[in-house]
XYZ file of C-alpha atoms in Angstrom:
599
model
C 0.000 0.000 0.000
C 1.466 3.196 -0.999
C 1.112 6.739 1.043
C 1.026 8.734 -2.778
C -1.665 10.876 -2.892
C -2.834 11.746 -7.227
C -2.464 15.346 -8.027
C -5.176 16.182 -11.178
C -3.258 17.877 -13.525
C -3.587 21.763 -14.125
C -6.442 23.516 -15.928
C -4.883 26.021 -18.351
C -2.150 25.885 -20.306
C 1.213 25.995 -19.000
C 2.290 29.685 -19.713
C 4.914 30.452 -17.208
C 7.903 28.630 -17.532
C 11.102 28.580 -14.753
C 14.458 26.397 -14.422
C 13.069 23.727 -12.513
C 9.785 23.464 -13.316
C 8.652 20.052 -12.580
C 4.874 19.225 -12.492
C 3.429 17.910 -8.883
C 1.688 14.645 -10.054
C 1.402 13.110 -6.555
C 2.132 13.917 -2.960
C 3.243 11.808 0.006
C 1.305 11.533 2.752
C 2.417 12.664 6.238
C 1.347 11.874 9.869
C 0.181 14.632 12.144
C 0.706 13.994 15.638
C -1.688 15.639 17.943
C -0.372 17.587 20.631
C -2.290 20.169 22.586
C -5.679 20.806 22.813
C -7.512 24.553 23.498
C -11.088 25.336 24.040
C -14.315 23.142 24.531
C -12.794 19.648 25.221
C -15.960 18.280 24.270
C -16.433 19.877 21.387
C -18.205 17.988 18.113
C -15.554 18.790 15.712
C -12.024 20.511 16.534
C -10.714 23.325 14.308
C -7.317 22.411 13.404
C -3.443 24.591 13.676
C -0.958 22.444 12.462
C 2.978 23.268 12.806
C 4.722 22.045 10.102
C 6.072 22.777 5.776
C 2.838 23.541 4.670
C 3.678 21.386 1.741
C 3.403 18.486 3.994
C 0.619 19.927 6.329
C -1.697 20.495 2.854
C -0.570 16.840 1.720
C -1.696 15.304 5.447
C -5.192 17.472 4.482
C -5.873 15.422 1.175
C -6.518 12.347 3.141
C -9.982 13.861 4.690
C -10.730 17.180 2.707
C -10.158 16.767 -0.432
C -12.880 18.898 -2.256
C -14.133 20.200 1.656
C -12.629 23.299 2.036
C -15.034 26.135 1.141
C -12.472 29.743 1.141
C -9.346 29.513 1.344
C -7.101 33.014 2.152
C -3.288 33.158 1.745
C -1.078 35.165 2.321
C 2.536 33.999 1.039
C 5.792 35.472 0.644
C 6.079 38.537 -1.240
C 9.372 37.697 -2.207
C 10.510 40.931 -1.272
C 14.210 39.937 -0.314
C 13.346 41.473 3.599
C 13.715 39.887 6.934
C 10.579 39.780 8.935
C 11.236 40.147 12.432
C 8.574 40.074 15.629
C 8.967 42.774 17.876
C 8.730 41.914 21.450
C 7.828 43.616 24.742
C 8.608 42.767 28.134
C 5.358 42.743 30.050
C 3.556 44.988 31.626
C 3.477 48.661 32.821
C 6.012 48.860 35.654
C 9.034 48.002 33.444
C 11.877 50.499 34.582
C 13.053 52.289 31.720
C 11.546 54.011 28.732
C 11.692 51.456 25.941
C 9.266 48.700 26.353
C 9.637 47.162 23.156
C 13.177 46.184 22.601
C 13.554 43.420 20.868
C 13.255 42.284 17.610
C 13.142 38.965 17.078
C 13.305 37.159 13.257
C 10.857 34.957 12.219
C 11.379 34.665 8.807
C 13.228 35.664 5.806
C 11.781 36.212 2.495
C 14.546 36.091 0.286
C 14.421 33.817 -2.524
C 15.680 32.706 -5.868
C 13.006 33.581 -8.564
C 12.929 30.359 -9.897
C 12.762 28.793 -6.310
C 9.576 30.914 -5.259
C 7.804 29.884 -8.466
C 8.519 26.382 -7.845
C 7.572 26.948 -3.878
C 3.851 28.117 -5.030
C 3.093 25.814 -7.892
C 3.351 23.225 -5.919
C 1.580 24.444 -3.048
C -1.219 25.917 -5.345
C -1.469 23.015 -6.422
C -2.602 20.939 -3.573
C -4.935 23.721 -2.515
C -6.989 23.440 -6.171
C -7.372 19.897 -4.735
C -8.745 20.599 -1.947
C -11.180 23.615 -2.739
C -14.326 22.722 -2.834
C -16.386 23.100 -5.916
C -18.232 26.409 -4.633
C -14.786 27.373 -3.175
C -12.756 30.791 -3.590
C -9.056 31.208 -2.998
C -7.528 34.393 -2.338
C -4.520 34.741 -3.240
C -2.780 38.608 -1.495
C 0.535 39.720 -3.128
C 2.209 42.546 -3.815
C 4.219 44.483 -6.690
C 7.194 41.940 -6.425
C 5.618 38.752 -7.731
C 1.844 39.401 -8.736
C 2.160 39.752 -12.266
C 3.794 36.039 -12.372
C 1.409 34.492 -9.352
C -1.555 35.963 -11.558
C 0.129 34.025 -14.924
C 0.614 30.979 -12.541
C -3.099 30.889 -11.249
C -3.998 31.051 -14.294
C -2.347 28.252 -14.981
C -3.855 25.730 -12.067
C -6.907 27.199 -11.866
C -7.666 28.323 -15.137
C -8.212 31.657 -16.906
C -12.152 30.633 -17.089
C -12.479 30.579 -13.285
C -10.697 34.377 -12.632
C -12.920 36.312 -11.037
C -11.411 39.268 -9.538
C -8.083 41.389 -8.886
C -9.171 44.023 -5.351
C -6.772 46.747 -4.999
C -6.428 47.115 -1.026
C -5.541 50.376 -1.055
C -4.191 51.143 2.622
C -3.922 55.050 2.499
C -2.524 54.921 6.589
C 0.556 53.218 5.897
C 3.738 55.475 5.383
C 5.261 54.535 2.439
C 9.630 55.606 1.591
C 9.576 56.064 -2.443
C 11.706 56.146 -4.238
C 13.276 58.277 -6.621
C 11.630 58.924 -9.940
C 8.315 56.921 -9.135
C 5.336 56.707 -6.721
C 4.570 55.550 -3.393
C 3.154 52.280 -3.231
C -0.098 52.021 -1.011
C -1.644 49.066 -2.061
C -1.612 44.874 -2.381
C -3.147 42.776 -5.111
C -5.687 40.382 -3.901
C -6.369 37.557 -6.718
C -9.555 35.997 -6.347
C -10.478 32.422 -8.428
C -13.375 29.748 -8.247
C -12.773 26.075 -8.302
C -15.758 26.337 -10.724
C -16.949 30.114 -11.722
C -20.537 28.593 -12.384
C -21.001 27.171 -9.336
C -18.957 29.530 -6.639
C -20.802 30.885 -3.648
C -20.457 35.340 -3.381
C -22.694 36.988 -0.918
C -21.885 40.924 -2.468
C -21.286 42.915 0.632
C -21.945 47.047 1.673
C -20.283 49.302 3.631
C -21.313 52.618 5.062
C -21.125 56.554 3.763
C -19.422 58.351 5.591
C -22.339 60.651 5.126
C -25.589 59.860 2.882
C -26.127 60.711 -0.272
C -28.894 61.622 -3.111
C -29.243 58.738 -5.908
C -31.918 58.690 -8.405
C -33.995 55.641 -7.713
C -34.329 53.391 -10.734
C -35.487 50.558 -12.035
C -35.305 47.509 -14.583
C -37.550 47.910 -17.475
C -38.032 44.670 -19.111
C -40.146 46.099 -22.540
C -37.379 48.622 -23.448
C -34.333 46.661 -21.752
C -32.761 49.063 -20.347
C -32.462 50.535 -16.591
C -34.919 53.935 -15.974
C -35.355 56.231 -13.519
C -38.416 55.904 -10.939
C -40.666 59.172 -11.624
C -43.837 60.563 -9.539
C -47.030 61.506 -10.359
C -45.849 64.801 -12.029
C -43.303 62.926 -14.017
C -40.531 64.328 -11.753
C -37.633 62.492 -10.796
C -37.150 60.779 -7.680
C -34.462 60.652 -5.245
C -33.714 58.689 -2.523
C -30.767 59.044 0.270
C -28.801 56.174 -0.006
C -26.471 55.460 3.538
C -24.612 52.374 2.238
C -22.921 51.024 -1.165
C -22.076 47.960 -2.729
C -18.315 46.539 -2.102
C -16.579 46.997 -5.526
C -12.885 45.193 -6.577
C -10.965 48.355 -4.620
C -11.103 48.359 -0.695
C -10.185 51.280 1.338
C -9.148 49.778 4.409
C -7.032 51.362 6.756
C -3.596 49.438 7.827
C -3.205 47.739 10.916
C -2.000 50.687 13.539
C 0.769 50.696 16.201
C -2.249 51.107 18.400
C -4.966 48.626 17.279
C -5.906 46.179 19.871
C -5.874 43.397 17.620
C -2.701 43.815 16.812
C 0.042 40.912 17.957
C 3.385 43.036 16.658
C 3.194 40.016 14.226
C 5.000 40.975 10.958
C 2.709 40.746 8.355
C -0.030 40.937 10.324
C -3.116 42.065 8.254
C -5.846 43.533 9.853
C -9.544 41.549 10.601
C -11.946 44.287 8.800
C -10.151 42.718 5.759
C -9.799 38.949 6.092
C -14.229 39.365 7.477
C -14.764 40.989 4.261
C -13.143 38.255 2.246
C -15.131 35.341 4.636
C -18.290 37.068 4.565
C -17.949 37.617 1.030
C -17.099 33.890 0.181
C -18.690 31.529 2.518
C -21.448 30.769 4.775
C -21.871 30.196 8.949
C -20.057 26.839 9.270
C -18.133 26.337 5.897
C -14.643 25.420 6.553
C -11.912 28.408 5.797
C -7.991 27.219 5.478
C -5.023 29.500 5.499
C -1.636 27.710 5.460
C 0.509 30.854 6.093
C -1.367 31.503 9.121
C 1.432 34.489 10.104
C -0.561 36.022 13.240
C -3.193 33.991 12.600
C -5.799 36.685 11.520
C -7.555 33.979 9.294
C -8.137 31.826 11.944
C -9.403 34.286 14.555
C -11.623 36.069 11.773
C -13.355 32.706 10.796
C -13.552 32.051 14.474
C -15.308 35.357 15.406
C -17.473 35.234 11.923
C -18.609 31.285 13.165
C -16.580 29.336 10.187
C -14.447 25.939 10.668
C -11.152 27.038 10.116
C -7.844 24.834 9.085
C -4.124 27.028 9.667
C -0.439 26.054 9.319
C 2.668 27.492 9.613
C 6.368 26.385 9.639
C 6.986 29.313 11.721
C 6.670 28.362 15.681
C 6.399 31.916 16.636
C 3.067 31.917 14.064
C 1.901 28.940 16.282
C 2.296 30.209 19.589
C 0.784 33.889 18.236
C -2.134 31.916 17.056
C -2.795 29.846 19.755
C -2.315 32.932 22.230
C -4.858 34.963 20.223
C -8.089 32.145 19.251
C -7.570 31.287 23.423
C -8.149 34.770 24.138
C -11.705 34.802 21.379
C -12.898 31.583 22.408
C -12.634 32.196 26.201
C -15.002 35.438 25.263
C -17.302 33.394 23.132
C -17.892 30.797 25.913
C -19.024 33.534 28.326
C -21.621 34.708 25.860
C -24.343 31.843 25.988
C -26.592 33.609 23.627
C -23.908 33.237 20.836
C -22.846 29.346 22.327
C -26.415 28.045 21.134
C -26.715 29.545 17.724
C -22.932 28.952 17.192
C -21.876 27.352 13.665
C -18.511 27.380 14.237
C -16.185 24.894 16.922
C -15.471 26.436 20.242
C -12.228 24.136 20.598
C -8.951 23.339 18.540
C -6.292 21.269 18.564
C -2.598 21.802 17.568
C -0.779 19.418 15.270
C 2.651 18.354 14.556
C 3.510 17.346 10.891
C 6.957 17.121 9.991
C 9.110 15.115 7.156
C 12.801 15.030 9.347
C 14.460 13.429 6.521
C 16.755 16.557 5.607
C 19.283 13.795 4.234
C 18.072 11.243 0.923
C 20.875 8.791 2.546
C 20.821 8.427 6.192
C 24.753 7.265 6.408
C 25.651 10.706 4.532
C 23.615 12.632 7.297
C 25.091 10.774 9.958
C 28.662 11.758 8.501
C 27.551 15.109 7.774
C 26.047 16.036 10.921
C 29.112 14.626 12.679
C 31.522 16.537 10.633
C 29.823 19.780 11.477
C 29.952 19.267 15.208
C 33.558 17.879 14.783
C 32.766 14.695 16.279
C 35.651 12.482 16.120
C 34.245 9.322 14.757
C 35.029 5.962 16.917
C 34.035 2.167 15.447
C 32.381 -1.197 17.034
C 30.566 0.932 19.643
C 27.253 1.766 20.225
C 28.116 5.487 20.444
C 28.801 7.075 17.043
C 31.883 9.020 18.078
C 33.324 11.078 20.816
C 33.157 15.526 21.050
C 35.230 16.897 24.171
C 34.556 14.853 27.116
C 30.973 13.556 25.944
C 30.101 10.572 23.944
C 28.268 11.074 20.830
C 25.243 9.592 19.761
C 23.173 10.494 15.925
C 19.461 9.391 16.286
C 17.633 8.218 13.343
C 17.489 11.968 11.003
C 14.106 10.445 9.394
C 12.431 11.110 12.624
C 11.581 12.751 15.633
C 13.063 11.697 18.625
C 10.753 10.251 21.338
C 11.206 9.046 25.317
C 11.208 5.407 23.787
C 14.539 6.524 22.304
C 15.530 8.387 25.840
C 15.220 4.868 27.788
C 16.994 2.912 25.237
C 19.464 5.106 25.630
C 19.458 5.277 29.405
C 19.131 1.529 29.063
C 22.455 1.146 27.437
C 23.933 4.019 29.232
C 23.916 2.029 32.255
C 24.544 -1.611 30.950
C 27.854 -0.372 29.725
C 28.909 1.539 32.684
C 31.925 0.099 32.393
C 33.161 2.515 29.120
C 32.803 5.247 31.417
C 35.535 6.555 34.330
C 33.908 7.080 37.600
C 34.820 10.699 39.081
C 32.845 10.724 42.533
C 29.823 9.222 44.670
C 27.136 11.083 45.659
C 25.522 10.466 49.303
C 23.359 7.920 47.875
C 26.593 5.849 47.499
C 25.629 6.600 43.087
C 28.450 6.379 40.884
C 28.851 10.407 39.164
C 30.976 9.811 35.516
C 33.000 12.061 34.330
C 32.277 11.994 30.619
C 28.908 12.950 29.841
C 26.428 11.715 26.258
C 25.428 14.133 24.049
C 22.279 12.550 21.847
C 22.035 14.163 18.688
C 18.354 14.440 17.028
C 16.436 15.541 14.247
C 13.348 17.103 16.072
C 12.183 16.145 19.212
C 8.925 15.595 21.390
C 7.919 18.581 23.376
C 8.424 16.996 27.215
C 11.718 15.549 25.897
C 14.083 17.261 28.799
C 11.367 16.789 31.017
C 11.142 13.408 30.895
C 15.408 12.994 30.424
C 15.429 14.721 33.982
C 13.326 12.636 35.871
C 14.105 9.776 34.083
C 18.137 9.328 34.274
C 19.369 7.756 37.088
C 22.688 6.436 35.490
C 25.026 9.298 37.040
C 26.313 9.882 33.644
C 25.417 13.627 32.118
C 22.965 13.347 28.799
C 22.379 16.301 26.656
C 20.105 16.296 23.569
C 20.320 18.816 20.923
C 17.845 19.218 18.809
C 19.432 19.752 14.782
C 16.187 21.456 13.166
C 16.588 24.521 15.421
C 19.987 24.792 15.274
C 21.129 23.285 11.748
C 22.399 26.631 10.108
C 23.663 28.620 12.988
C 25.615 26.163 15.488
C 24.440 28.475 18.306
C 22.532 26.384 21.070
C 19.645 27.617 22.809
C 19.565 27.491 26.325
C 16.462 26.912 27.575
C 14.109 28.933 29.967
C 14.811 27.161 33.362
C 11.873 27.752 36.216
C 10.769 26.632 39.728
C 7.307 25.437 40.496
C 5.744 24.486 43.256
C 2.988 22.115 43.254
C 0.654 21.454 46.892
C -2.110 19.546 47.016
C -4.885 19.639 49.823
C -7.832 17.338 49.878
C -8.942 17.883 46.439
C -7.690 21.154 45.804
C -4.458 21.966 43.461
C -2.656 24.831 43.952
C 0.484 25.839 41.029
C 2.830 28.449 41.947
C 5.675 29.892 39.603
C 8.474 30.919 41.960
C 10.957 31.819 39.472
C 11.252 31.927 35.754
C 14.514 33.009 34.092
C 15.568 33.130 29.662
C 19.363 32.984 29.424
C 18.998 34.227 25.826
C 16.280 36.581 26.204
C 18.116 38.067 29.031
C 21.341 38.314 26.981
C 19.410 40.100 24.055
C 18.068 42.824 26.753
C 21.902 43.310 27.664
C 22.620 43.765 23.823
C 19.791 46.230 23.680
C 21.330 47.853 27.148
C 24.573 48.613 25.670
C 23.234 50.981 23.405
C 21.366 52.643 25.417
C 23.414 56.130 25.962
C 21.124 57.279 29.377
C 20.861 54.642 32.057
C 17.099 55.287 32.993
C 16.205 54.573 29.538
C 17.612 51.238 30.196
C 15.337 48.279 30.919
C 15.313 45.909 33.425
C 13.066 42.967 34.619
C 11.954 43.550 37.851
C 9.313 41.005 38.140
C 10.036 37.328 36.252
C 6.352 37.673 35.641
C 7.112 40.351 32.997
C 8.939 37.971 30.520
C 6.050 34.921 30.473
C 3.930 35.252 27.643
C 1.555 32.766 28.847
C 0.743 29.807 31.251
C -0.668 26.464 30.053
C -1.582 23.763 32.333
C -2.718 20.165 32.180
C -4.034 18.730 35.356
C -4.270 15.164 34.331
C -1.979 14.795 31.559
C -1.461 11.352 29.819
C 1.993 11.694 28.598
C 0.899 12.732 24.541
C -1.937 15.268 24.297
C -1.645 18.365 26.420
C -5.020 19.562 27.311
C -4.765 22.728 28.675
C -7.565 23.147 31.207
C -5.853 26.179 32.683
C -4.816 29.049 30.715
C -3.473 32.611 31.195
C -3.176 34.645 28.343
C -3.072 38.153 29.872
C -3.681 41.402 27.774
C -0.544 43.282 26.616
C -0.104 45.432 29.266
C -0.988 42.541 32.030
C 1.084 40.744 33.761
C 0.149 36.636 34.755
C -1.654 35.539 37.660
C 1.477 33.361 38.863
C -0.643 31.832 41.523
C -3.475 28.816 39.748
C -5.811 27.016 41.726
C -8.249 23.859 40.324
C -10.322 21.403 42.496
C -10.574 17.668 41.156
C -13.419 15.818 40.881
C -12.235 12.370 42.803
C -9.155 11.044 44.210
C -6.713 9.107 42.332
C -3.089 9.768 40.507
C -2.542 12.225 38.350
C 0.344 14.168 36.585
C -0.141 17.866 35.835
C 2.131 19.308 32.942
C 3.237 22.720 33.027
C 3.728 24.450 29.900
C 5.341 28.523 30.537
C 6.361 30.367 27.062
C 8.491 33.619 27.513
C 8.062 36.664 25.281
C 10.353 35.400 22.523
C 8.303 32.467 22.129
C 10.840 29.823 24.298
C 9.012 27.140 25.993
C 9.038 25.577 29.722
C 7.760 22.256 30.065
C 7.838 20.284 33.399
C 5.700 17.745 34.976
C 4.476 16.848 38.681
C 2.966 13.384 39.941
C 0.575 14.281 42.554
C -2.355 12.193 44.343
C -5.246 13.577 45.266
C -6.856 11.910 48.713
């Protein structure tokens, strides 16, 4: 049996041409692993965020909705050869110093070669005509840099037949440098195409006059064919104030402001007047909407608010955590409304996803040598350890993969059956053996509770690291992670989680950065409070060991700092583990878990 999923081939002829251009006739199928949960728990039907290559995200979607998804809304790459950074701000309103926000922190660059970006879209444009439904829309929002050869390319998959607009969002708010010799560019192209023109679902839309006007008031006649105007009695004229118009193909919408509370200092972030406008326009209560560039995930929380089904993705973590952050924040609102819970067509819950291909090598013994050369491992034979870096053992997990805490106790399993390869340096007061060298487990991705479960987990006095080669493939610079104390007391039934202490080696290293160029000293910021770099608190108070349901959650407002202090009263008396999930302002997460019983 074969995971190949048929691509149909393209509707119009092939008109753009690029080195490279290879035709997407099928698409493998990827896994999603489901790992957090948001919302109503007991929701019907979930919306769905998945982290992943959109490629493979769209290609796990095939499997269950093909020809299901009603509006779809991207928002790709410009190609614009820019880096797109976040900009971050430490929390709250008591930070000493003047300058609040003060980092900036990349999330993506969009720098491409041309022929690469075609190739990027066709294939993911691809996969999306698959799954449109055949009343479906895609937008498609670009800019100057590539929309003449995205509009050629639509044309292309989608054929010329089924064009059915080009809106001009002309964003008059937004200051603009220009250049020399031409003007200043104030607006994107929005290209809009049906899956079948004939068939395709448009509910036209009006917006208000500033102030009301004085239209003729006319009418259809059928005998003569033509339009007339609407006379009275004494054959005059009439007129009738008109305080709304139809929506034509150029939108005056202002751009997102510094100021707007909607906005997540996301770059990219578009504002919500203009994604409703599109949903509204497009679909119906309940129809499924899909964005798989989700950014700041204005699709998602648009749909949400507007009662759609919605489907995101993004490669991007940041996007993930932005996204998540933001539909908690609309959902928790939506649940306190009851009036809007009963008539509700949308989902009140969503899940998070995991799909990722880790095969970055075609031949795993070339990754394993690659890898190793990089981190100048010095290579060592008839051993289960791959080779040998400083004082630490080396050992190269499977690169097709993500490593898992089946691969952490085989480790720790061997670790300790060949104690033997490794010199003793000390006993502890437990009479247990410390080692001097340490291991240092090399993996291509990695579960999220991975360190968690390493730290309660090794009891072979021998030092393990694992280093995760996704996040830090290009740049050899290792993140170190948040670190944080918790307690955890229960009292009869009652659960009580305190944060003690949270600290961000590399978030507190960028505010030093930032420091040093600071000429005055009170414009200088400093973290007073620990509370002022968590973004958010997640917890799980029965968590199984692979879904995180997060039945507590504290997503303050910008300038709000979190509770620190969480309190939750079981229902019976038993086991349980609660998980712990803390993510700083950069977007770094804490993960830890407690075993407590509840008498």
């Amino acid at each position: 049996m074969t995971n190949n999923q048929k691509i149909l081939k393209a509707k119009g002829r092939p008109l753009l041409q690029w080195v490279g251009k290879k035709p997407l006739e099928k698409v493998e199928y990827f896994p999603a692993q489901e790992k957090e949960v948001y919302g109503d728990k007991k929701a019907k039907e979930f919306n769905k965020l998945f982290w992943g290559d959109n490629l493979q995200v769209l290609s796990h979607l095939l499997k269950d909705y093909r020809g299901k998804v009603d509006l779809i809304y991207i928002d790709p790459p410009f190609d614009s050869k820019a880096d797109y950074v976040k900009k971050v701000r430490i929390r709250g309103e008591q930070v000493s110093g003047i300058k609040q926000s003060l980092i900036e922190e990349k999330q993506y660059a969009d720098i491409w070669e041309n022929d690469e970006y075609l190739q990027f879209m066709y294939e993911r444009l691809m996969i999306l005509k698959e799954l449109l439904s055949d009343t479906g829309s895609i937008y498609i929002h670009l800019d100057w840099h590539k929309a003449s050869y995205l509009k050629i390319l639509m044309d292309e998959i989608f054929g010329q037949d089924n064009f059915t607009n080009e809106i001009i969002w002309y964003y008059w708010n937004k200051f603009q440098m220009r250049d020399m010799g031409s003007y200043a560019r104030n607006h994107d192209n929005i290209f809009v195409y049906a899956k079948d023109k004939s068939r395709v679902k448009f509910y036209p839309q009006t917006q208000q006059l500033d102030r009301p006007k004085k239209l003729k008031k006319i009418y259809w006649d059928a005998d003569k064919g033509r339009i007339q105007n609407v006379k009275d009695d004494k054959g005059k004229v009439v007129y009738e104030e008109v305080h709304d118009e139809k929506v034509d193909d150029v939108w005056d919408i202002p751009y997102l402001g510094t100021t707007a509370k909607e906005r997540s200092d996301y770059p990219t972030q578009k504002p919500e007047e203009l994604i409703k406008r599109i949903i509204n326009s497009s679909s119906e209560p309940g129809d499924l909407v899909l964005d798989c560039f989700i950014g700041s995930g204005s699709t998602a929380a648009s749909a949400q608010k507007l009662g759609r089904k919605w489907l995101g993705c993004d490669i991007n973590i940041g996007a993930i955590q932005t996204t998540t952050k933001r539909l908690t924040q609309i959902i928790n609102e939506q649940k306190g409304d009851s009036g809007l819970v009963e008539s509700f067509s949308g989902s009140l819950g969503f899940k998070v996803f995991a799909v990722n291909d880790y095969d970055i090598f075609k031949n795993e013994v070339e990754a394993k040598d690659i890898v190793m050369d990089i981190y100048g491992v010095e290579p060592i034979k008839r051993s289960y350890f791959d080779g040998v870096l400083d004082n630490k053992y080396v050992k190269v997990m499977p690169l097709n993969r993500v490593c898992n805490k089946l691969d952490i106790s085989k480790l720790l399993e061997t670790i300790q059956s060949r104690s033997d390869e490794f010199k003793p340096k000390s006993s502890s007061s437990a009479d247990e053996t410390i080692y001097e060298q340490g291991v240092l487990m090399i993996c291509s991705g990695m579960e999220t509770d991975i360190h968690d479960y390493l730290k309660r987990e090794n009891k072979t006095g021998v030092e393990v690291e694992v280093r995760d080669l996704l996040t830090h493939k290009k740049s050899l610079i290792f993140k170190e992670k948040p670190e944080a104390r918790i307690s955890i007391e229960v009292s009869g039934k009652n659960l009580k989680v305190t944060l003690q202490e949270f600290y961000s080696p590399i978030l507190m290293r960028k505010l030093e950065i930032e420091n040093e160029k600071s000429v005055k000293d009170e414009s200088k910021a400093r973290v007073e409070d620990f509370k002022q770099i968590i973004d958010s608190v997640a917890i799980d108070v029965d968590y199984d060991g692979k879904l995180f349901n997060a039945e507590v959650m504290d997503v303050p407002g910008k300038k709000d700092l979190i509770a620190g202090v969480y309190d939750w009263e079981y229902k019976k008396h038993g086991k349980n583990t609660v998980a712990v999930k803390l993510v700083d302002v950069l977007g770094d997460e804490y993960f830890e878990t407690f075993d407590v019983e509840v008498k």
